[in-house]
Amino acid sequence: MRAYRVVGQRVARIDAREKVTGHALYADDVILPGMLYGKVIRSPHAHARIVHIDAGAALRRRGVKAVVTGRDFPDVKFGFTKPTQDRRALPIDKVRYIGEGVAAVAATDKDLAAEAADLVRIDYEELPAVFDPEEAMKPGAPRLHEHAENNVSAICRFNFGDIEEAFRVADHVREDSFSTQAIMHGYLEPFAIVARYEVVTDRATLWAAKQSPYIIYRNLARGLGMKPSQLRIIQPHVGGGFGGKHEPFDLDFSAVMLSKMTGKPVKITCDMEEVFLSAYRRHPMRIRLAVAARRDGTLLGYRCRLIADGGAYAGVGHMSIYLAGAFLSLPFKVPNLRYDADRVYTNKPFSGALRGHGIPQMRFAAESQLDALGRDLGLDPLDIRMRNRVRQGDKLANGFVVTSCGLTESLELAAEAVDWTHTHGTLRRRGAKVRGIGLGCGSLSSGSRMGGHDASTAVIRVHEDGKVHLLHGSPDVGQGSNTVLAQILAEELGLTMDDIQTTLQDSDFLIFDPGTYGSRVTFTTGAAVRTAAAEIRRQLFEAVSKEIECAPGDLICKEGRIVVRGNEDRGVSFLHGVRLCYYKETKPLMAHGSATPAEFTAHFGDPKQLTSGYGNLSGSYSFTTQGSEVEVDLETGEISVLHFASAHDCGYPINPTLVEGQLDGSVAGGLGQALFENLETVDGLLLTPNFTDYGLPTSMESPQRSEHFHIETDDQFGPYGAKESGEGTQISTLPSIVNAIYDATGIWFRHLPITPDKVVKALQETYGANYLDHPFFNDPAARRRSGGADGRGNGRSRREERA
Amino acid sequence: MTPAGDGIERAPEAPLTLRVNGEEHTLAVRGHDTLLTVIRERLLLTGTKAGCTNGDCGLCTVLVDGEAMYACLMFAARCGGRDITTIEGLARGAVLHPLQEAWIQAGATQCGICTPGMILTAKAFLERVPRPSEVQVREAISGTLCRCTGYMKIIEAILLAANSGAPQPAPAAASGH
């Protein structure tokens, strides 16, 4: 039994009071004396040469202070790895998508900045554009970047085990095609930055809505021709990230350069339509997936061809397609894998990281196909999952090592929550509405080794009054990591949450940290906090042991005191211990601790490794099973989610309320992608540039009931046994909804999103115009006979083939 | 357009007296200034958040005469003499409003950007429907978006606040659900 006092408790967020009172400052809330307002001018063309930019009329307008274009920046490109350095601060030669920033203005107020933006005259020469990734790969297609032949920006070629043999010996194979749409992160805070360049120090201070200062540092400094140490990044609160606020954007470069040109602070806040037009998004993927299995459902191999629509720039897209392939197997054990992926440039905003990063698309394909495989073989979806599930200690074909695994329990809990045994496969119709349940699993890494400096560092200072201050480099973008880290610190020092303070990141006071991505913060930064806290204890114990004459090793921190283990009456208060350090030892009580995933994971900053795909991505992996119940209105095609049950193995929930918040948010995001959201473009022009047209779920679309089950597996690497909890459940949502829709309608949707028009069309095509009268929706026995309609398609068993 | 003292041509301004969080402010506004612009940029009450500024997300919701309104869609010039409450007007010093306490207890805030607008939406709603059903809560907040929480803990917080208040019968209009 665990005896923690702060860790594991549902303590309130450390920033909650600030946030509920409106006191929390976000980037757009920062106001500086003499501040100018900037506006980015965006391309109206999907692909065009920039012929000439004439800023004369804008600059003649009173109150307009400066105009910046690509030519004002050094002639350098930046990017995630060397081969993918294809972006500039602002383009100089051509634009590659509608909405790309081309120039920016600064003026004394917002209205003037908007007017000035209209006065900048940009002459373009339109170029042929390409929007479809497969078209873009064809010879003779318009080329976006000189270096990329056939517009391929990154590839993966994985080959593990013996795929030919797997398909040769299989009892059954099937092959299916899938596609996923572009979706946005959906952060409700638009991009914003305030930049102040100081000529006397030749440094710039930035307040920006970002989730990883370090990535911004490197790329921003490079694009600006400055050294990272010339930039000071002060982190305000961030209004949502979900992977979407990593990269430096046109407004960031522009604000710094405009400040440099004018000698005044410059604020640029995008409007939401600019975010819709220009922000990076989730990769749309086309997936062709062939599976080889034994008669009993044992998975023998996957052969996968994937084409990802990368948009105009590389971003971290190589990582995205790597991740899609890396999770071709997990959470199941598949010994033979062949994965060929191409990420292709097209004339659209670029694609990048988004909650689950590349994995939800692949797992949507693989796990809805798993249900179809089960139907081919007469196996229950729960049984086929149980048969192939990974277990603790498993090593996968691509080198992943599973150090802790609660998948078995999660399958059992989620299945029970939706009453799987009695409900699945039954006809449940009321009026025009039918219900169905589905399962989906998922797994995600708990941070990964990305290359470059990768350690997290925590700095702890103990004030003379006994309060403990924590500084670290991983921004809390809403997930609650500052609270979790404070809980860890309080636990380690035997204190309460009231004794802990944190300050948001400021690069002048911190050691570089990769920041907040890939579900790494609790896992890695949490470990750093523990290391730093141990050093604080060491210093305290040394001082206290002299005072009460005992060995330092006999002392423990407990309930606000420093006491002798086993003789807890003997000791001093924590505050007294602190004062001994300061006043008797005359030493400041501070420490730092670092943690890095380097010890136990492969290095994925190396493009060669991303391409070949072998290696253990992370120290630990989380596991989820999600049970979903949906209701399909057969008349309108509308789908509502009645019930989500998420059974999640995050190792150990350091704060169950925060973990539940992560699960709720993840599954809501998955629900949006499954049923509603779409950045739909025609010839590169976005048709859905606002939340309503785009389809961001409101409270009316969120599940009517949401259940959580925390599975504790006490991971050996994570602090207090904790693993990932921020994004893994978004992976299980897509297949569990798709599978539930199949259970309700007998139709397997392989192209997202599953909108009402698609549902009605599919019902008509499958069951005829009078589909409401079809036995499938009227006769309980018909379901058992048919096993559904659309899903059977192309599976063939070895025996059939021979006959 | 009229040139102001700095020689810049701007739309003409007219005097306006706004009552925000019980305090009167007299200032000159332009005809196209929204209530959101005035609250955030003139009165510097940055607790009210700007999201889409287009009536699409609900982040900028404030109370105008007790009713939840999108400040981005209201012209400031039309708010003279009306009682405006922003998130800064809810707590009394360090003593939080029951809704704010419920938000903290339920874990209903994550990134926090929707929190001010959502809390004010809930306040206006609970004053109208003190003992709501869950479905009523969902409907009431459907005009404000949240990406972090999936709305689950927000709904929980509002029900918590409703149930922690002094017991009172639900009004007839709301009980038929």
PDB file of N, CA and C in Angstrom, chain B residues 65-123:
ATOM      1  N   ASP B  65     -26.003  43.562 -17.988  1.00  0.00           N
ATOM      2  CA  ASP B  65     -27.251  43.532 -17.211  1.00  0.00           C
ATOM      3  C   ASP B  65     -27.612  42.093 -16.816  1.00  0.00           C
ATOM      4  N   GLY B  66     -26.609  41.351 -16.415  1.00  0.00           N
ATOM      5  CA  GLY B  66     -26.832  39.992 -15.920  1.00  0.00           C
ATOM      6  C   GLY B  66     -26.918  38.927 -16.988  1.00  0.00           C
ATOM      7  N   GLU B  67     -26.925  39.333 -18.234  1.00  0.00           N
ATOM      8  CA  GLU B  67     -27.067  38.359 -19.312  1.00  0.00           C
ATOM      9  C   GLU B  67     -25.704  38.088 -19.955  1.00  0.00           C
ATOM     10  N   ALA B  68     -25.442  36.820 -20.262  1.00  0.00           N
ATOM     11  CA  ALA B  68     -24.154  36.471 -20.871  1.00  0.00           C
ATOM     12  C   ALA B  68     -24.144  36.904 -22.337  1.00  0.00           C
ATOM     13  N   MET B  69     -23.174  37.736 -22.691  1.00  0.00           N
ATOM     14  CA  MET B  69     -23.099  38.265 -24.059  1.00  0.00           C
ATOM     15  C   MET B  69     -21.677  38.110 -24.584  1.00  0.00           C
ATOM     16  N   TYR B  70     -21.560  37.911 -25.896  1.00  0.00           N
ATOM     17  CA  TYR B  70     -20.238  37.926 -26.526  1.00  0.00           C
ATOM     18  C   TYR B  70     -19.795  39.389 -26.653  1.00  0.00           C
ATOM     19  N   ALA B  71     -18.761  39.764 -25.932  1.00  0.00           N
ATOM     20  CA  ALA B  71     -18.312  41.163 -25.977  1.00  0.00           C
ATOM     21  C   ALA B  71     -17.759  41.539 -27.349  1.00  0.00           C
ATOM     22  N   CYS B  72     -17.335  40.537 -28.119  1.00  0.00           N
ATOM     23  CA  CYS B  72     -16.766  40.840 -29.443  1.00  0.00           C
ATOM     24  C   CYS B  72     -17.839  41.234 -30.438  1.00  0.00           C
ATOM     25  N   LEU B  73     -19.089  40.926 -30.126  1.00  0.00           N
ATOM     26  CA  LEU B  73     -20.168  41.250 -31.073  1.00  0.00           C
ATOM     27  C   LEU B  73     -20.984  42.459 -30.634  1.00  0.00           C
ATOM     28  N   MET B  74     -20.587  43.086 -29.547  1.00  0.00           N
ATOM     29  CA  MET B  74     -21.348  44.257 -29.072  1.00  0.00           C
ATOM     30  C   MET B  74     -20.535  45.516 -29.294  1.00  0.00           C
ATOM     31  N   PHE B  75     -21.161  46.519 -29.807  1.00  0.00           N
ATOM     32  CA  PHE B  75     -20.481  47.806 -29.912  1.00  0.00           C
ATOM     33  C   PHE B  75     -20.477  48.449 -28.523  1.00  0.00           C
ATOM     34  N   ALA B  76     -19.331  48.947 -28.135  1.00  0.00           N
ATOM     35  CA  ALA B  76     -19.205  49.569 -26.819  1.00  0.00           C
ATOM     36  C   ALA B  76     -20.187  50.727 -26.690  1.00  0.00           C
ATOM     37  N   ALA B  77     -20.363  51.450 -27.783  1.00  0.00           N
ATOM     38  CA  ALA B  77     -21.204  52.647 -27.748  1.00  0.00           C
ATOM     39  C   ALA B  77     -22.639  52.327 -27.333  1.00  0.00           C
ATOM     40  N   ARG B  78     -23.034  51.076 -27.484  1.00  0.00           N
ATOM     41  CA  ARG B  78     -24.404  50.717 -27.121  1.00  0.00           C
ATOM     42  C   ARG B  78     -24.502  50.206 -25.681  1.00  0.00           C
ATOM     43  N   CYS B  79     -23.412  50.238 -24.964  1.00  0.00           N
ATOM     44  CA  CYS B  79     -23.409  49.674 -23.605  1.00  0.00           C
ATOM     45  C   CYS B  79     -23.446  50.753 -22.527  1.00  0.00           C
ATOM     46  N   GLY B  80     -23.591  52.003 -22.936  1.00  0.00           N
ATOM     47  CA  GLY B  80     -23.655  53.088 -21.971  1.00  0.00           C
ATOM     48  C   GLY B  80     -24.824  52.863 -21.004  1.00  0.00           C
ATOM     49  N   GLY B  81     -24.548  53.030 -19.715  1.00  0.00           N
ATOM     50  CA  GLY B  81     -25.621  52.924 -18.732  1.00  0.00           C
ATOM     51  C   GLY B  81     -25.981  51.500 -18.362  1.00  0.00           C
ATOM     52  N   ARG B  82     -25.387  50.515 -19.020  1.00  0.00           N
ATOM     53  CA  ARG B  82     -25.717  49.127 -18.685  1.00  0.00           C
ATOM     54  C   ARG B  82     -24.671  48.588 -17.714  1.00  0.00           C
ATOM     55  N   ASP B  83     -25.081  47.596 -16.964  1.00  0.00           N
ATOM     56  CA  ASP B  83     -24.218  47.034 -15.930  1.00  0.00           C
ATOM     57  C   ASP B  83     -23.391  45.900 -16.510  1.00  0.00           C
ATOM     58  N   ILE B  84     -22.090  46.105 -16.547  1.00  0.00           N
ATOM     59  CA  ILE B  84     -21.228  45.082 -17.144  1.00  0.00           C
ATOM     60  C   ILE B  84     -20.395  44.405 -16.056  1.00  0.00           C
ATOM     61  N   THR B  85     -20.397  43.073 -16.103  1.00  0.00           N
ATOM     62  CA  THR B  85     -19.562  42.318 -15.164  1.00  0.00           C
ATOM     63  C   THR B  85     -18.553  41.512 -15.964  1.00  0.00           C
ATOM     64  N   THR B  86     -17.283  41.657 -15.608  1.00  0.00           N
ATOM     65  CA  THR B  86     -16.241  40.814 -16.191  1.00  0.00           C
ATOM     66  C   THR B  86     -15.761  39.860 -15.107  1.00  0.00           C
ATOM     67  N   ILE B  87     -14.880  38.951 -15.490  1.00  0.00           N
ATOM     68  CA  ILE B  87     -14.404  37.950 -14.529  1.00  0.00           C
ATOM     69  C   ILE B  87     -13.738  38.610 -13.325  1.00  0.00           C
ATOM     70  N   GLU B  88     -13.145  39.776 -13.534  1.00  0.00           N
ATOM     71  CA  GLU B  88     -12.480  40.469 -12.424  1.00  0.00           C
ATOM     72  C   GLU B  88     -13.484  40.918 -11.367  1.00  0.00           C
ATOM     73  N   GLY B  89     -14.757  40.969 -11.755  1.00  0.00           N
ATOM     74  CA  GLY B  89     -15.772  41.473 -10.831  1.00  0.00           C
ATOM     75  C   GLY B  89     -16.433  40.390  -9.993  1.00  0.00           C
ATOM     76  N   LEU B  90     -15.961  39.152 -10.112  1.00  0.00           N
ATOM     77  CA  LEU B  90     -16.658  38.058  -9.428  1.00  0.00           C
ATOM     78  C   LEU B  90     -16.179  37.813  -8.007  1.00  0.00           C
ATOM     79  N   ALA B  91     -14.862  37.751  -7.834  1.00  0.00           N
ATOM     80  CA  ALA B  91     -14.339  37.480  -6.497  1.00  0.00           C
ATOM     81  C   ALA B  91     -14.365  38.766  -5.681  1.00  0.00           C
ATOM     82  N   ARG B  92     -14.468  38.600  -4.359  1.00  0.00           N
ATOM     83  CA  ARG B  92     -14.346  39.766  -3.472  1.00  0.00           C
ATOM     84  C   ARG B  92     -12.984  39.662  -2.803  1.00  0.00           C
ATOM     85  N   GLY B  93     -12.001  40.306  -3.372  1.00  0.00           N
ATOM     86  CA  GLY B  93     -10.627  40.149  -2.878  1.00  0.00           C
ATOM     87  C   GLY B  93     -10.184  38.713  -3.081  1.00  0.00           C
ATOM     88  N   ALA B  94      -9.765  38.076  -1.991  1.00  0.00           N
ATOM     89  CA  ALA B  94      -9.322  36.680  -2.098  1.00  0.00           C
ATOM     90  C   ALA B  94     -10.480  35.701  -1.936  1.00  0.00           C
ATOM     91  N   VAL B  95     -11.674  36.233  -1.659  1.00  0.00           N
ATOM     92  CA  VAL B  95     -12.834  35.343  -1.483  1.00  0.00           C
ATOM     93  C   VAL B  95     -13.481  35.094  -2.839  1.00  0.00           C
ATOM     94  N   LEU B  96     -13.418  33.870  -3.271  1.00  0.00           N
ATOM     95  CA  LEU B  96     -13.899  33.559  -4.608  1.00  0.00           C
ATOM     96  C   LEU B  96     -15.407  33.347  -4.626  1.00  0.00           C
ATOM     97  N   HIS B  97     -15.977  33.520  -5.804  1.00  0.00           N
ATOM     98  CA  HIS B  97     -17.384  33.212  -6.059  1.00  0.00           C
ATOM     99  C   HIS B  97     -17.557  31.689  -5.997  1.00  0.00           C
ATOM    100  N   PRO B  98     -18.718  31.202  -5.546  1.00  0.00           N
ATOM    101  CA  PRO B  98     -18.920  29.738  -5.463  1.00  0.00           C
ATOM    102  C   PRO B  98     -18.626  29.023  -6.788  1.00  0.00           C
ATOM    103  N   LEU B  99     -18.913  29.661  -7.900  1.00  0.00           N
ATOM    104  CA  LEU B  99     -18.601  29.020  -9.185  1.00  0.00           C
ATOM    105  C   LEU B  99     -17.093  28.865  -9.368  1.00  0.00           C
ATOM    106  N   GLN B 100     -16.367  29.876  -8.954  1.00  0.00           N
ATOM    107  CA  GLN B 100     -14.899  29.787  -9.076  1.00  0.00           C
ATOM    108  C   GLN B 100     -14.355  28.683  -8.182  1.00  0.00           C
ATOM    109  N   GLU B 101     -14.927  28.586  -6.980  1.00  0.00           N
ATOM    110  CA  GLU B 101     -14.509  27.504  -6.078  1.00  0.00           C
ATOM    111  C   GLU B 101     -14.843  26.141  -6.674  1.00  0.00           C
ATOM    112  N   ALA B 102     -16.034  26.044  -7.261  1.00  0.00           N
ATOM    113  CA  ALA B 102     -16.451  24.769  -7.862  1.00  0.00           C
ATOM    114  C   ALA B 102     -15.534  24.402  -9.026  1.00  0.00           C
ATOM    115  N   TRP B 103     -15.137  25.413  -9.789  1.00  0.00           N
ATOM    116  CA  TRP B 103     -14.227  25.185 -10.923  1.00  0.00           C
ATOM    117  C   TRP B 103     -12.921  24.550 -10.446  1.00  0.00           C
ATOM    118  N   ILE B 104     -12.419  25.085  -9.328  1.00  0.00           N
ATOM    119  CA  ILE B 104     -11.158  24.583  -8.788  1.00  0.00           C
ATOM    120  C   ILE B 104     -11.342  23.154  -8.265  1.00  0.00           C
ATOM    121  N   GLN B 105     -12.427  22.962  -7.545  1.00  0.00           N
ATOM    122  CA  GLN B 105     -12.659  21.654  -6.926  1.00  0.00           C
ATOM    123  C   GLN B 105     -12.848  20.560  -7.969  1.00  0.00           C
ATOM    124  N   ALA B 106     -13.578  20.878  -9.025  1.00  0.00           N
ATOM    125  CA  ALA B 106     -13.868  19.857 -10.041  1.00  0.00           C
ATOM    126  C   ALA B 106     -12.720  19.670 -11.019  1.00  0.00           C
ATOM    127  N   GLY B 107     -11.751  20.566 -11.006  1.00  0.00           N
ATOM    128  CA  GLY B 107     -10.684  20.487 -12.005  1.00  0.00           C
ATOM    129  C   GLY B 107     -11.184  20.909 -13.373  1.00  0.00           C
ATOM    130  N   ALA B 108     -12.005  21.958 -13.409  1.00  0.00           N
ATOM    131  CA  ALA B 108     -12.658  22.351 -14.660  1.00  0.00           C
ATOM    132  C   ALA B 108     -11.829  23.314 -15.489  1.00  0.00           C
ATOM    133  N   THR B 109     -10.701  23.747 -14.948  1.00  0.00           N
ATOM    134  CA  THR B 109      -9.846  24.617 -15.745  1.00  0.00           C
ATOM    135  C   THR B 109      -8.587  23.847 -16.114  1.00  0.00           C
ATOM    136  N   GLN B 110      -8.215  23.949 -17.370  1.00  0.00           N
ATOM    137  CA  GLN B 110      -6.921  23.388 -17.773  1.00  0.00           C
ATOM    138  C   GLN B 110      -6.061  24.533 -18.285  1.00  0.00           C
ATOM    139  N   CYS B 111      -6.121  24.814 -19.598  1.00  0.00           N
ATOM    140  CA  CYS B 111      -5.304  25.937 -20.076  1.00  0.00           C
ATOM    141  C   CYS B 111      -5.857  27.252 -19.551  1.00  0.00           C
ATOM    142  N   GLY B 112      -7.148  27.279 -19.271  1.00  0.00           N
ATOM    143  CA  GLY B 112      -7.738  28.435 -18.626  1.00  0.00           C
ATOM    144  C   GLY B 112      -8.258  29.521 -19.551  1.00  0.00           C
ATOM    145  N   ILE B 113      -8.057  29.364 -20.835  1.00  0.00           N
ATOM    146  CA  ILE B 113      -8.416  30.461 -21.735  1.00  0.00           C
ATOM    147  C   ILE B 113      -9.942  30.596 -21.862  1.00  0.00           C
ATOM    148  N   CYS B 114     -10.673  29.492 -21.726  1.00  0.00           N
ATOM    149  CA  CYS B 114     -12.143  29.572 -21.821  1.00  0.00           C
ATOM    150  C   CYS B 114     -12.759  29.844 -20.461  1.00  0.00           C
ATOM    151  N   THR B 115     -11.961  29.750 -19.396  1.00  0.00           N
ATOM    152  CA  THR B 115     -12.512  29.770 -18.040  1.00  0.00           C
ATOM    153  C   THR B 115     -13.304  31.044 -17.714  1.00  0.00           C
ATOM    154  N   PRO B 116     -12.758  32.250 -17.961  1.00  0.00           N
ATOM    155  CA  PRO B 116     -13.541  33.444 -17.601  1.00  0.00           C
ATOM    156  C   PRO B 116     -14.909  33.489 -18.294  1.00  0.00           C
ATOM    157  N   GLY B 117     -14.925  33.263 -19.584  1.00  0.00           N
ATOM    158  CA  GLY B 117     -16.188  33.308 -20.328  1.00  0.00           C
ATOM    159  C   GLY B 117     -17.134  32.209 -19.897  1.00  0.00           C
ATOM    160  N   MET B 118     -16.566  31.033 -19.625  1.00  0.00           N
ATOM    161  CA  MET B 118     -17.401  29.892 -19.241  1.00  0.00           C
ATOM    162  C   MET B 118     -18.014  30.133 -17.864  1.00  0.00           C
ATOM    163  N   ILE B 119     -17.233  30.671 -16.928  1.00  0.00           N
ATOM    164  CA  ILE B 119     -17.752  30.924 -15.577  1.00  0.00           C
ATOM    165  C   ILE B 119     -18.868  31.971 -15.631  1.00  0.00           C
ATOM    166  N   LEU B 120     -18.672  33.005 -16.430  1.00  0.00           N
ATOM    167  CA  LEU B 120     -19.712  34.044 -16.512  1.00  0.00           C
ATOM    168  C   LEU B 120     -20.969  33.501 -17.189  1.00  0.00           C
ATOM    169  N   THR B 121     -20.787  32.660 -18.201  1.00  0.00           N
ATOM    170  CA  THR B 121     -21.938  32.010 -18.838  1.00  0.00           C
ATOM    171  C   THR B 121     -22.713  31.208 -17.794  1.00  0.00           C
ATOM    172  N   ALA B 122     -21.964  30.472 -16.976  1.00  0.00           N
ATOM    173  CA  ALA B 122     -22.593  29.642 -15.945  1.00  0.00           C
ATOM    174  C   ALA B 122     -23.303  30.497 -14.904  1.00  0.00           C
ATOM    175  N   LYS B 123     -22.707  31.636 -14.581  1.00  0.00           N
ATOM    176  CA  LYS B 123     -23.315  32.512 -13.562  1.00  0.00           C
ATOM    177  C   LYS B 123     -24.686  33.013 -14.042  1.00  0.00           C
TER     178      LYS B 123
END
